[in-house]
XYZ file of C-alpha atoms in Angstrom:
688
model
C -0.106 0.078 0.315
C 1.632 3.288 -0.873
C 0.730 6.219 1.403
C 2.614 8.817 -0.828
C 3.985 10.358 2.662
C 7.591 11.281 3.469
C 8.196 8.796 6.264
C 11.083 9.545 7.668
C 11.651 6.615 10.129
C 14.793 8.236 11.730
C 12.490 11.146 12.886
C 10.490 8.954 15.232
C 13.236 6.195 16.228
C 11.606 3.572 18.682
C 12.512 4.390 22.096
C 13.276 1.459 24.575
C 12.769 1.214 28.330
C 15.886 1.337 30.396
C 16.254 -1.584 32.683
C 16.479 -1.290 36.322
C 19.623 -2.677 37.711
C 19.872 -3.204 41.730
C 23.236 -4.648 42.109
C 23.526 -7.481 39.689
C 19.999 -8.109 38.798
C 17.611 -6.307 36.371
C 13.939 -6.282 35.330
C 12.029 -4.982 32.794
C 8.941 -2.708 33.757
C 6.484 -5.115 32.744
C 8.232 -8.166 34.411
C 7.736 -8.892 38.058
C 9.999 -7.357 40.805
C 11.011 -8.415 44.110
C 9.971 -6.473 47.223
C 13.495 -5.929 48.185
C 14.298 -4.374 44.778
C 11.683 -1.845 45.166
C 12.761 -0.745 48.671
C 15.963 0.405 47.122
C 14.205 2.188 44.106
C 14.929 5.614 45.443
C 18.566 4.741 46.501
C 19.321 3.993 42.799
C 20.359 6.341 40.080
C 17.997 6.068 37.092
C 17.600 7.749 33.688
C 15.249 10.851 33.776
C 12.758 8.790 31.683
C 12.657 5.555 34.403
C 11.811 8.573 36.900
C 9.259 10.080 34.869
C 7.345 6.521 34.416
C 8.420 5.027 37.900
C 8.345 7.843 40.582
C 5.707 8.354 42.365
C 4.779 10.063 45.747
C 5.876 8.535 48.955
C 2.746 6.522 50.570
C 0.674 9.202 52.592
C 0.702 8.854 56.164
C -2.785 7.938 57.344
C -4.516 10.605 59.363
C -7.135 10.012 62.459
C -10.037 11.869 60.367
C -9.219 9.480 57.372
C -10.002 6.102 59.502
C -13.396 8.091 60.782
C -14.324 8.603 57.237
C -14.213 4.935 56.402
C -14.109 2.836 59.648
C -15.240 -0.201 58.253
C -12.448 -0.217 55.885
C -9.479 0.563 57.650
C -9.070 -2.717 59.609
C -6.442 -4.868 58.165
C -8.192 -7.854 56.407
C -10.825 -5.753 54.952
C -9.226 -5.675 51.584
C -12.082 -7.402 49.885
C -14.461 -5.008 51.362
C -12.455 -2.004 50.016
C -12.072 -3.530 46.477
C -15.541 -4.158 46.355
C -16.282 -0.529 47.407
C -13.695 0.708 44.763
C -15.351 -1.321 42.087
C -19.094 -0.096 43.221
C -17.795 3.648 43.116
C -16.102 3.394 39.622
C -19.318 1.673 38.516
C -21.196 4.716 39.245
C -18.611 7.058 37.756
C -17.347 8.244 41.416
C -13.757 7.833 40.060
C -12.077 10.609 42.481
C -13.811 8.956 45.284
C -12.404 5.716 44.107
C -9.101 6.795 44.118
C -9.271 8.509 47.348
C -10.307 5.097 48.823
C -7.367 3.386 46.712
C -5.026 5.861 49.004
C -6.215 3.670 51.843
C -4.850 0.575 50.432
C -1.606 2.038 49.760
C -1.194 2.886 53.543
C -1.798 -0.615 54.653
C 0.620 -3.543 54.267
C -0.230 -6.876 53.010
C -3.436 -6.440 50.825
C -3.649 -7.741 47.461
C -5.663 -6.576 44.659
C -7.281 -8.444 41.707
C -7.390 -7.774 38.094
C -11.236 -6.556 38.745
C -10.105 -3.948 40.969
C -7.053 -2.973 38.962
C -9.354 -2.414 35.708
C -11.504 -0.325 37.792
C -8.642 1.752 39.261
C -7.551 2.344 35.524
C -11.143 3.285 34.464
C -11.031 5.915 37.414
C -7.570 7.475 36.135
C -9.041 7.423 32.625
C -12.180 9.114 33.796
C -10.412 11.839 35.468
C -7.487 12.019 33.037
C -5.257 11.929 36.299
C -1.377 11.643 35.580
C -0.871 11.159 39.154
C -3.319 8.608 39.561
C -1.723 6.704 36.506
C 1.751 6.729 38.451
C 0.113 5.668 41.624
C -1.803 2.830 40.350
C 1.019 1.690 37.702
C 3.607 1.999 40.526
C 1.434 -0.356 43.060
C 0.920 -2.876 40.156
C 4.848 -3.132 39.783
C 5.374 -2.860 43.455
C 2.803 -5.842 44.266
C 4.337 -7.824 41.357
C 0.806 -8.718 39.857
C 1.064 -11.062 36.642
C -0.523 -8.859 33.778
C -2.098 -10.660 31.055
C -2.241 -9.129 27.793
C -5.745 -7.539 28.332
C -4.686 -5.915 31.477
C -1.334 -4.969 29.693
C -3.479 -3.145 26.880
C -5.575 -1.508 29.802
C -2.597 -0.026 31.357
C -1.198 1.007 27.775
C -4.701 2.685 27.023
C -4.624 4.270 30.635
C -1.190 6.163 29.607
C -2.532 7.186 26.289
C -6.045 8.585 27.437
C -4.014 10.709 30.066
C -1.966 12.117 27.416
C 1.305 10.234 28.578
C 2.337 9.495 25.016
C 5.995 9.424 25.440
C 5.452 6.763 28.359
C 2.735 4.764 26.401
C 5.153 4.798 23.169
C 7.906 3.044 25.621
C 5.483 0.523 27.110
C 4.073 -0.472 23.521
C 7.588 -1.073 22.457
C 8.410 -3.083 25.255
C 5.548 -5.240 24.879
C 6.696 -8.613 24.672
C 3.228 -9.754 22.795
C 0.893 -7.263 20.854
C -2.396 -8.153 19.450
C -4.354 -5.809 17.328
C -5.782 -3.947 20.231
C -2.432 -3.092 21.347
C -1.624 -1.297 18.014
C -5.001 0.417 17.633
C -4.358 2.125 21.235
C -0.975 3.653 20.505
C -2.202 4.769 16.772
C -5.030 5.996 18.294
C -3.411 8.003 20.532
C -0.664 9.231 18.006
C -3.703 10.450 16.055
C -5.236 12.261 19.059
C -1.989 13.827 20.137
C -1.759 15.093 16.386
C 1.342 13.171 15.380
C -0.429 11.902 12.358
C 2.824 10.903 10.579
C 4.025 8.822 13.390
C 0.450 6.980 13.529
C 1.194 6.319 9.550
C 4.362 4.801 10.314
C 3.345 2.472 13.096
C 0.135 1.531 10.477
C 2.635 0.332 7.842
C 4.399 -1.725 10.643
C 1.466 -3.214 11.617
C 0.258 -3.896 8.141
C 3.112 -5.926 7.584
C 2.363 -7.961 10.895
C -1.066 -8.755 10.427
C -2.797 -9.637 7.475
C -6.467 -8.497 8.102
C -6.760 -5.051 9.717
C -10.277 -4.475 11.428
C -12.589 -1.462 10.582
C -11.340 0.232 13.845
C -8.119 0.274 12.447
C -9.248 1.924 9.188
C -11.372 4.533 10.932
C -8.481 5.649 12.948
C -5.979 6.134 9.934
C -8.992 7.906 7.976
C -8.855 10.259 10.769
C -5.056 10.382 10.616
C -5.756 11.486 6.631
C -8.392 14.144 7.691
C -5.791 15.709 10.313
C -3.132 15.959 7.419
C -5.563 17.416 5.244
C -4.235 14.923 2.409
C -6.764 13.462 0.340
C -4.458 10.891 -1.399
C -3.762 8.597 1.479
C -7.457 9.086 2.668
C -8.382 7.623 -1.238
C -5.708 4.868 -0.529
C -7.517 3.862 2.902
C -10.988 4.027 1.261
C -9.896 1.950 -1.665
C -8.533 -0.816 0.697
C -11.481 -0.665 3.203
C -13.891 -1.263 0.003
C -11.678 -4.331 -0.879
C -11.735 -5.584 2.778
C -15.444 -5.254 3.129
C -15.261 -2.629 5.632
C -17.187 0.364 4.340
C -20.550 -0.992 5.619
C -19.207 -0.575 9.156
C -20.549 3.034 10.357
C -17.163 4.014 11.923
C -15.406 3.795 8.615
C -18.041 5.469 6.742
C -18.261 8.519 9.393
C -14.613 8.871 9.330
C -14.574 8.740 5.509
C -17.295 11.734 5.525
C -15.278 13.398 7.792
C -11.903 12.968 5.925
C -13.411 14.020 2.714
C -15.135 17.012 4.168
C -11.930 18.458 5.724
C -10.101 17.749 2.252
C -12.388 19.963 0.551
C -14.098 17.071 -1.151
C -17.941 17.598 0.332
C -19.635 15.848 -2.589
C -17.525 12.678 -2.304
C -18.631 12.989 1.435
C -22.010 13.221 0.309
C -21.721 10.000 -1.893
C -20.441 7.991 1.241
C -23.309 9.251 3.497
C -26.006 8.424 0.715
C -24.479 5.004 0.639
C -24.546 4.076 4.190
C -27.191 1.291 4.769
C -27.469 2.726 8.527
C -27.272 6.206 9.051
C -26.334 6.697 12.388
C -26.673 10.089 14.677
C -22.821 10.497 14.149
C -23.134 9.991 10.141
C -25.903 12.661 9.989
C -23.537 15.077 12.323
C -20.682 14.464 10.248
C -22.286 15.158 6.728
C -24.114 18.293 8.427
C -20.790 19.564 9.839
C -19.148 18.985 6.392
C -21.420 21.120 4.871
C -21.460 23.769 7.593
C -17.644 23.834 7.276
C -17.859 25.009 3.892
C -20.455 27.531 4.219
C -23.217 25.471 2.560
C -25.673 26.599 5.349
C -28.671 25.919 3.391
C -27.821 22.593 2.311
C -26.950 21.700 6.138
C -30.141 22.872 7.586
C -32.224 20.547 4.510
C -30.130 17.875 5.998
C -31.167 18.832 9.436
C -34.549 18.746 8.643
C -34.234 15.499 6.927
C -32.404 14.167 10.188
C -35.595 15.131 12.017
C -37.943 13.441 9.869
C -35.908 9.947 9.684
C -36.611 9.634 13.314
C -32.694 9.488 14.280
C -31.924 10.516 17.808
C -30.166 13.950 17.798
C -27.436 14.459 20.270
C -25.686 17.580 21.636
C -23.367 17.776 18.877
C -26.058 18.030 16.529
C -27.474 21.224 18.443
C -24.062 22.669 18.684
C -23.639 22.433 14.841
C -27.116 23.962 14.214
C -26.726 26.560 16.563
C -23.094 27.672 14.797
C -25.124 27.886 11.679
C -27.627 30.100 12.778
C -24.949 32.147 14.270
C -23.552 32.373 10.857
C -26.817 33.328 9.088
C -27.796 35.895 12.060
C -31.249 34.220 12.706
C -32.161 34.836 16.299
C -35.385 33.254 16.296
C -34.230 30.015 14.860
C -31.076 30.269 17.182
C -33.643 30.389 20.208
C -35.558 27.439 19.055
C -32.568 25.277 18.688
C -31.755 26.396 22.284
C -35.349 25.488 23.577
C -34.525 21.919 21.407
C -31.415 21.396 23.172
C -32.989 21.790 26.751
C -36.227 19.699 25.864
C -33.627 16.721 24.433
C -32.154 16.835 27.830
C -28.694 18.322 26.807
C -29.292 21.657 28.800
C -26.392 21.560 30.691
C -24.095 20.050 28.101
C -20.571 22.066 27.995
C -20.172 21.700 24.305
C -23.483 22.834 23.497
C -23.649 25.618 25.788
C -20.401 26.946 24.575
C -21.993 27.210 21.088
C -24.794 28.792 22.797
C -22.564 31.503 24.649
C -20.952 32.335 21.213
C -24.388 32.506 19.597
C -25.832 35.119 21.803
C -22.585 36.850 22.085
C -22.682 37.393 18.344
C -26.449 38.532 18.346
C -25.565 41.111 20.997
C -27.205 39.305 23.521
C -24.418 39.284 26.134
C -26.438 39.197 28.991
C -27.898 35.881 27.942
C -24.469 34.650 27.004
C -23.339 35.478 30.499
C -26.388 33.721 32.256
C -25.894 30.378 30.111
C -22.209 30.692 31.027
C -22.866 31.192 34.657
C -25.151 28.277 34.813
C -22.905 25.772 33.180
C -21.780 22.933 35.561
C -18.277 22.482 33.823
C -16.469 24.999 31.483
C -13.403 24.213 29.372
C -10.886 27.047 27.707
C -13.396 27.416 25.105
C -16.331 28.115 27.239
C -14.274 31.077 28.686
C -12.912 32.491 25.414
C -16.148 32.529 23.919
C -17.454 35.102 26.487
C -14.591 36.804 26.932
C -14.349 37.517 23.067
C -18.224 38.470 23.411
C -17.609 41.235 25.800
C -14.466 42.530 23.865
C -16.445 42.742 20.548
C -19.342 44.648 22.266
C -16.818 47.216 23.466
C -17.014 46.000 27.175
C -13.242 45.602 27.629
C -13.608 46.088 31.386
C -15.733 43.271 32.014
C -13.420 40.926 29.626
C -10.289 41.714 31.675
C -12.518 41.240 34.961
C -13.445 37.820 33.349
C -9.687 36.986 32.063
C -8.493 37.392 35.905
C -11.255 35.308 36.905
C -10.271 32.694 34.525
C -6.630 32.661 35.718
C -7.831 32.600 39.422
C -10.151 29.895 38.801
C -7.087 27.575 37.732
C -7.866 27.700 33.947
C -4.771 27.876 31.545
C -5.236 30.597 29.191
C -4.185 29.627 25.482
C -3.540 31.888 22.219
C -7.211 32.274 21.506
C -7.684 33.314 25.073
C -5.118 36.514 24.566
C -6.441 37.089 21.179
C -10.014 37.806 22.899
C -8.500 39.832 25.746
C -6.153 41.794 23.557
C -8.909 42.523 21.029
C -11.097 43.657 24.031
C -8.205 46.066 24.927
C -8.040 47.492 21.768
C -11.718 47.711 21.175
C -11.947 49.740 24.537
C -8.812 51.608 24.385
C -7.001 49.991 27.462
C -3.688 50.586 26.047
C -1.795 49.829 29.396
C -3.336 46.860 30.303
C -3.082 45.734 26.729
C 0.485 46.104 26.758
C 0.741 44.343 30.265
C -0.885 41.317 28.672
C 0.996 41.221 25.423
C 4.183 41.144 27.424
C 2.981 38.434 29.870
C 2.066 35.869 27.253
C 5.362 34.619 26.696
C 6.781 35.348 30.308
C 3.704 33.978 32.553
C 1.831 31.605 30.145
C 4.450 30.430 27.805
C 2.404 31.398 25.088
C 4.162 32.761 21.903
C 2.814 36.066 20.145
C 1.435 35.165 16.875
C 0.601 37.745 14.166
C -3.221 38.116 15.382
C -1.990 39.359 18.783
C 0.334 41.957 16.743
C -2.590 42.963 14.799
C -4.427 43.579 17.937
C -1.503 45.690 19.692
C -1.231 47.570 15.978
C -4.889 48.545 16.230
C -4.620 49.479 19.923
C -1.647 51.722 18.988
C -3.784 53.300 15.989
C -6.914 53.986 18.208
C -4.479 56.364 20.037
C -2.828 57.852 16.824
C 0.507 56.186 17.315
C 0.941 55.333 13.898
C 4.491 55.522 13.769
C 4.954 53.110 16.805
C 2.159 50.888 14.941
C 4.331 50.724 11.921
C 7.200 50.328 13.907
C 5.770 46.990 15.473
C 5.035 45.771 11.856
C 8.510 46.398 10.482
C 10.220 44.731 13.668
C 7.900 41.650 13.981
C 9.727 38.123 14.239
C 7.823 37.119 11.239
C 6.569 38.612 7.795
C 3.692 40.929 8.404
C 0.410 39.637 7.730
C -2.633 40.697 5.857
C -4.486 41.258 9.236
C -1.261 43.201 10.417
C -1.592 45.818 7.513
C -5.140 45.879 7.525
C -5.167 46.933 11.289
C -2.539 49.804 10.375
C -4.980 50.728 7.207
C -7.913 51.246 9.517
C -5.768 53.514 11.724
C -5.072 55.511 8.475
C -8.555 55.900 7.839
C -9.536 56.963 11.131
C -6.601 59.442 11.511
C -6.509 60.608 7.879
C -3.084 59.558 6.843
C -2.632 59.221 3.375
C 0.869 58.437 2.631
C 1.034 55.622 5.508
C -2.527 54.127 4.461
C -1.351 54.446 0.931
C 1.788 52.112 1.723
C -0.748 49.550 3.784
C -2.928 49.385 0.582
C -0.430 48.628 -1.517
C 0.922 45.852 0.568
C -2.627 44.373 0.992
C -2.971 44.624 -2.750
C 0.125 42.677 -3.229
C -0.528 40.019 -0.679
C -4.350 39.478 -1.973
C -4.209 40.318 -5.494
C -7.575 38.630 -6.284
C -9.310 40.235 -3.535
C -11.734 42.764 -4.719
C -12.073 44.901 -1.934
C -8.358 45.588 -1.747
C -8.567 47.190 -5.272
C -11.349 49.436 -4.097
C -9.421 50.700 -1.139
C -6.282 51.243 -3.078
C -8.578 53.401 -5.938
C -9.859 55.484 -3.213
C -6.527 56.017 -1.372
C -5.106 57.201 -4.998
C -8.322 59.311 -5.558
C -8.150 61.114 -1.993
C -4.242 61.539 -2.405
C -4.442 62.853 -5.888
C -2.578 60.093 -7.640
C -4.852 60.051 -10.669
C -2.585 57.983 -13.056
C -2.369 55.412 -10.436
C -6.127 55.336 -9.797
C -6.824 55.060 -13.569
C -4.592 52.078 -13.621
C -6.662 50.229 -11.011
C -9.833 50.928 -12.740
C -8.355 49.564 -15.933
C -7.462 46.278 -13.883
C -10.998 45.981 -12.615
C -12.161 46.251 -15.885
C -9.694 44.028 -17.411
C -10.527 41.554 -14.909
C -14.365 42.105 -14.914
C -14.581 42.250 -11.283
C -17.215 44.004 -9.556
C -17.829 44.179 -5.557
C -20.908 42.698 -4.228
C -23.261 45.323 -3.259
C -23.676 46.146 0.365
C -26.857 44.742 2.270
C -28.426 44.834 5.353
C -30.695 42.550 6.908
C -33.280 43.161 9.879
C -35.242 40.351 11.671
C -38.881 41.402 12.631
C -41.698 39.042 13.854
C -39.277 35.857 13.087
C -38.907 37.031 9.392
C -35.838 38.481 7.951
C -35.915 41.478 5.511
C -32.712 42.121 3.259
C -32.323 45.717 1.883
C -29.518 46.736 -0.754
C -28.333 50.187 -1.350
C -31.136 52.231 -3.106
C -33.328 49.267 -2.766
C -36.949 49.948 -4.099
C -38.186 46.535 -4.356
C -39.760 46.181 -0.768
C -43.599 46.158 -0.354
C -43.112 48.906 2.154
C -40.804 51.124 -0.032
C -42.877 54.260 -0.106
C -43.407 54.267 3.860
C -39.605 53.527 3.898
C -38.495 56.428 1.955
C -40.976 58.756 3.817
C -39.791 57.962 6.934
C -35.949 58.166 5.870
C -36.600 62.048 4.420
C -38.514 62.622 7.488
C -35.720 61.404 9.887
C -33.106 63.306 7.753
C -34.825 66.623 8.051
C -35.105 66.153 11.917
C -31.330 65.458 12.129
C -30.565 68.508 10.028
C -32.208 70.453 12.473
C -29.695 68.957 15.204
C -27.072 69.829 12.936
C -26.764 66.379 11.125
C -24.034 66.997 8.124
C -23.787 64.434 5.565
C -19.876 63.147 5.581
C -18.623 63.462 1.978
C -15.590 61.935 2.715
C -14.538 58.650 1.005
C -11.201 57.665 2.756
C -10.969 53.759 2.251
C -14.734 52.510 2.164
C -15.486 49.060 1.409
C -17.678 50.004 -1.445
C -17.355 51.045 -4.889
C -18.267 54.424 -6.520
C -21.791 53.471 -7.395
C -22.640 52.779 -3.691
C -21.025 56.307 -2.354
C -23.369 58.134 -4.937
C -26.419 56.023 -2.927
C -24.912 57.282 0.173
C -28.246 58.806 1.295
C -30.101 55.674 0.504
C -27.690 53.237 2.271
C -28.924 49.906 3.024
C -28.599 50.227 6.870
C -30.305 53.308 6.596
C -33.230 51.595 4.646
C -33.311 48.871 7.376
C -33.444 51.032 10.464
C -36.503 53.127 8.761
C -38.268 49.800 8.066
C -37.509 48.705 11.817
C -38.864 51.803 13.177
C -42.127 51.575 11.150
C -42.768 48.112 12.078
C -41.658 47.823 15.969
C -43.134 49.779 19.249
C -41.200 52.709 20.170
C -39.495 50.922 22.814
C -38.281 47.936 20.954
C -34.466 47.806 20.345
C -33.485 47.330 16.946
C -30.695 44.646 15.539
C -29.133 44.704 11.994
C -26.345 42.525 10.384
C -24.293 44.269 7.752
C -22.499 42.800 4.909
C -19.714 45.721 4.764
C -18.096 47.731 7.343
C -20.483 50.698 8.067
C -19.482 53.835 6.393
C -18.581 57.046 8.294
C -21.605 58.736 7.277
C -24.228 55.760 8.380
C -22.284 55.362 11.483
C -22.946 59.268 12.430
C -26.434 58.933 11.172
C -27.087 56.089 13.299
C -25.806 57.673 16.339
C -28.101 60.741 15.860
C -31.153 58.562 15.110
C -30.756 56.599 18.567
C -30.541 60.196 20.267
C -33.877 61.365 18.441
C -35.758 58.292 18.580
C -34.428 57.087 22.119
C -34.183 53.725 20.491
C -31.222 51.241 21.065
C -29.687 50.328 17.870
C -27.278 47.215 17.472
C -25.485 46.925 13.969
C -23.044 44.145 13.601
C -20.995 44.946 10.512
C -18.153 43.390 8.671
C -15.757 44.631 11.399
C -17.484 44.395 14.604
C -20.533 45.243 17.227
C -21.899 48.854 17.200
C -24.229 49.441 19.864
C -25.994 52.975 19.695
C -27.629 54.527 22.172
C -28.293 58.215 23.307
C -26.045 59.432 20.420
C -23.318 57.484 21.339
C -21.446 54.004 20.028
C -19.764 51.302 21.985
C -16.807 51.336 19.295
C -15.623 54.836 20.351
C -16.020 55.734 16.804
C -12.942 53.551 16.010
C -13.713 50.531 13.785
């Protein structure tokens, strides 16, 4: 079988256990050790790997209160009772209590555990992902001299893999005197889970030489490895082999194939695999729906979701998480709320994955308080949950709350990652919290071992730009330890737009033009830069390029949801059934605003729309959508809009004044960020 991968066996040479020598005797980790050998354990000089694997904390001295908690189990001779209780606790998934009870056994002498108790303790370690528990249990096995059969050796191997101890696991695997397909699957699956896809392929090829018939689980694991590499060639070869071996009817293989084709950009092939499944399971439906959602085919994903409902297949928390993300993208508040209700109705109201998706959904729909309530009621939170809410506060211009949440996250023992810092630095940037932003930026590598990436630099460039420190922002780009990215130049360009710096803006626009020559908005930006700075010949050259390539920017559009129905407006749109009332309202509002010193902004520095859109400035899509909302909602109702492009200066000023005159709260989610308008102000601080 030709995998077509650069498999360099020298990159991943097998590690072997060092043998532990006490005087003239030695023994493998898997072999029985005498008590006297273990007693000299800490007196011998070991290799660092041996210390990692075998060193375990000294046995705790039993406390009086501990015996009070478990009086019936602390007497010598009650080992059977303790073992039975440990197994019972694990059966009821009370893993922490089981390991605490195991400490009593560690404090006593002469107790012997049987295979079922060790099996239960291994399950407890896996359930808690406790590295300390792994070392304690494995150390007890070695100390007791318990003879492990192949099943138990595989369980010990699985325990190390599931707890992320892959170096130790690989050593245990290499030192196994006997290995079956389960052993190979465990270690290969661990490599895939840890992201070592090439290492998984190397072991897979060795496994293929040892076994003639590989099972469906092996192929499902390796297809996932292909998906991780995002390489279609090995995935298709595995698909071909699975067909020849008659394994494609297996639901796990089929689901892995759907996921692989989706992640490799071949969603149509994934759909063929799905359609050929004899038994379409929940995982199969989730895989194909997620595949379409991944590539932006929201309508197709929703159609499949409806088909899944009609098929009678049970939906799980992943189903609802995917659908909520789709509604987040489509900006459909009512449908998202219906999915939220369905999530609760199906018994997944406390699921961490689904609730994280809900936090993200409500944040992106401007319902930050609803997002916070969901977050506060989550029984368990991971770093993704914290990141979603921190980013939500930041995007809504509530930087102080975002920083407070970050501090709370750290004090709760959660370790921030690069996404966390992206969210909190973005919050500092949006809210102008420059001092705290710089402190956090410097603390990334110093305190949290997180290396700043290009997006973190972009946040800092935007932060400097907000303060008008354009030279310092440009210096940060110039001195970055990597090649400046599109986002870094775009952040500088935004600063140049706000502070009307033509020369530096021209440089940033030309850099963007060179890095993304096929992106239409870069042509428009560069054209307006040249026009504003009097570079007419250069502007004409850009126009000529646009005509030669037959490029035209998509018209700006805004949509607003009223009474569970979405209404879309384009600039100068006259196709709506209420067009007459909308334009009458727009004229009345404009006259009223003129009486309050409103002046139309005629500047056109760096807009995201072309000249035709600028001529329709008075009839921009967001103005029409706001007027429609004012007509069709009570006076106390807040308006929520979604804008396809970045809102222009004139519409921004116009909306601020409308919020003051009408006493309405207006939220606009444009192509840049959220704008919360109220009482004549905007949450962005006029910087976007």
